[in-house]
GROMACS .gro file of C-alpha atoms in nm:
model
   94
    1UNK     CA    1  -1.774   3.128   3.593
    2UNK     CA    2  -1.510   2.978   3.362
    3UNK     CA    3  -1.289   2.685   3.462
    4UNK     CA    4  -0.989   2.915   3.503
    5UNK     CA    5  -1.188   3.157   3.720
    6UNK     CA    6  -1.276   2.860   3.942
    7UNK     CA    7  -0.911   2.761   3.948
    8UNK     CA    8  -0.803   3.113   4.043
    9UNK     CA    9  -1.045   3.106   4.339
   10UNK     CA   10  -0.882   2.782   4.459
   11UNK     CA   11  -0.532   2.927   4.409
   12UNK     CA   12  -0.633   3.228   4.619
   13UNK     CA   13  -0.758   3.001   4.898
   14UNK     CA   14  -0.432   2.807   4.910
   15UNK     CA   15  -0.217   3.120   4.897
   16UNK     CA   16  -0.419   3.277   5.179
   17UNK     CA   17  -0.353   2.968   5.391
   18UNK     CA   18   0.023   2.998   5.333
   19UNK     CA   19   0.079   3.374   5.351
   20UNK     CA   20  -0.048   3.688   5.529
   21UNK     CA   21  -0.131   3.849   5.197
   22UNK     CA   22  -0.139   4.227   5.173
   23UNK     CA   23  -0.220   4.228   4.801
   24UNK     CA   24  -0.289   3.951   4.550
   25UNK     CA   25  -0.367   3.954   4.181
   26UNK     CA   26  -0.392   3.642   3.967
   27UNK     CA   27  -0.450   3.690   3.597
   28UNK     CA   28  -0.546   3.423   3.345
   29UNK     CA   29  -0.312   3.456   3.047
   30UNK     CA   30  -0.413   3.127   2.885
   31UNK     CA   31  -0.564   3.303   2.584
   32UNK     CA   32  -0.216   3.437   2.498
   33UNK     CA   33  -0.090   3.081   2.462
   34UNK     CA   34  -0.362   2.925   2.247
   35UNK     CA   35  -0.212   2.656   2.026
   36UNK     CA   36   0.086   2.613   2.260
   37UNK     CA   37   0.168   2.249   2.327
   38UNK     CA   38   0.108   2.295   2.702
   39UNK     CA   39  -0.236   2.440   2.639
   40UNK     CA   40  -0.346   2.102   2.502
   41UNK     CA   41  -0.290   1.944   2.846
   42UNK     CA   42  -0.568   2.157   2.992
   43UNK     CA   43  -0.345   2.347   3.233
   44UNK     CA   44  -0.367   2.724   3.228
   45UNK     CA   45  -0.113   3.002   3.203
   46UNK     CA   46  -0.135   3.245   3.495
   47UNK     CA   47   0.037   3.562   3.612
   48UNK     CA   48   0.060   3.603   3.990
   49UNK     CA   49   0.146   3.924   4.176
   50UNK     CA   50   0.164   3.885   4.552
   51UNK     CA   51   0.273   4.106   4.840
   52UNK     CA   52   0.331   3.931   5.173
   53UNK     CA   53   0.554   3.986   5.476
   54UNK     CA   54   0.671   3.624   5.472
   55UNK     CA   55   0.899   3.710   5.178
   56UNK     CA   56   1.118   3.928   5.401
   57UNK     CA   57   1.474   3.795   5.396
   58UNK     CA   58   1.402   3.557   5.106
   59UNK     CA   59   1.568   3.584   4.767
   60UNK     CA   60   1.352   3.549   4.456
   61UNK     CA   61   1.421   3.175   4.422
   62UNK     CA   62   1.309   3.109   4.780
   63UNK     CA   63   0.996   3.321   4.725
   64UNK     CA   64   0.908   3.125   4.412
   65UNK     CA   65   0.965   2.796   4.592
   66UNK     CA   66   0.733   2.905   4.874
   67UNK     CA   67   0.463   2.995   4.621
   68UNK     CA   68   0.509   2.668   4.432
   69UNK     CA   69   0.479   2.481   4.763
   70UNK     CA   70   0.153   2.660   4.843
   71UNK     CA   71   0.014   2.579   4.497
   72UNK     CA   72   0.167   2.232   4.468
   73UNK     CA   73  -0.161   2.044   4.439
   74UNK     CA   74  -0.248   2.245   4.126
   75UNK     CA   75   0.077   2.181   3.938
   76UNK     CA   76   0.087   2.059   3.660
   77UNK     CA   77  -0.281   1.973   3.611
   78UNK     CA   78  -0.440   2.316   3.658
   79UNK     CA   79  -0.126   2.530   3.628
   80UNK     CA   80   0.086   2.469   3.321
   81UNK     CA   81   0.279   2.798   3.344
   82UNK     CA   82   0.308   3.058   3.618
   83UNK     CA   83   0.469   3.402   3.602
   84UNK     CA   84   0.544   3.533   3.952
   85UNK     CA   85   0.606   3.874   4.104
   86UNK     CA   86   0.654   3.834   4.481
   87UNK     CA   87   0.734   4.135   4.699
   88UNK     CA   88   0.744   4.228   5.066
   89UNK     CA   89   0.519   4.513   5.178
   90UNK     CA   90   0.827   4.735   5.214
   91UNK     CA   91   0.939   4.663   4.858
   92UNK     CA   92   0.590   4.746   4.735
   93UNK     CA   93   0.574   5.069   4.934
   94UNK     CA   94   0.291   4.950   5.159
   0.00000   0.00000   0.00000
């Protein structure tokens, strides 16, 4: 298991503690940023897609803040960059 796969497992644990997740996908996009100044720090680039009922009534900024709060202990050491798609089950058609 690579270091970023281990990190993703920890991210999933923390997100599951914070949200009643209906669907979660975390992708490691670090390879797309090789040579980037942030890559030298050791933090990875990740893409997160999450569907959770807790996002109901939240705008996108509030959703991102909630996710950042759940992953706070990983920023900026393990997470250098994070792309987020956060939807409610209704928005996702679930």
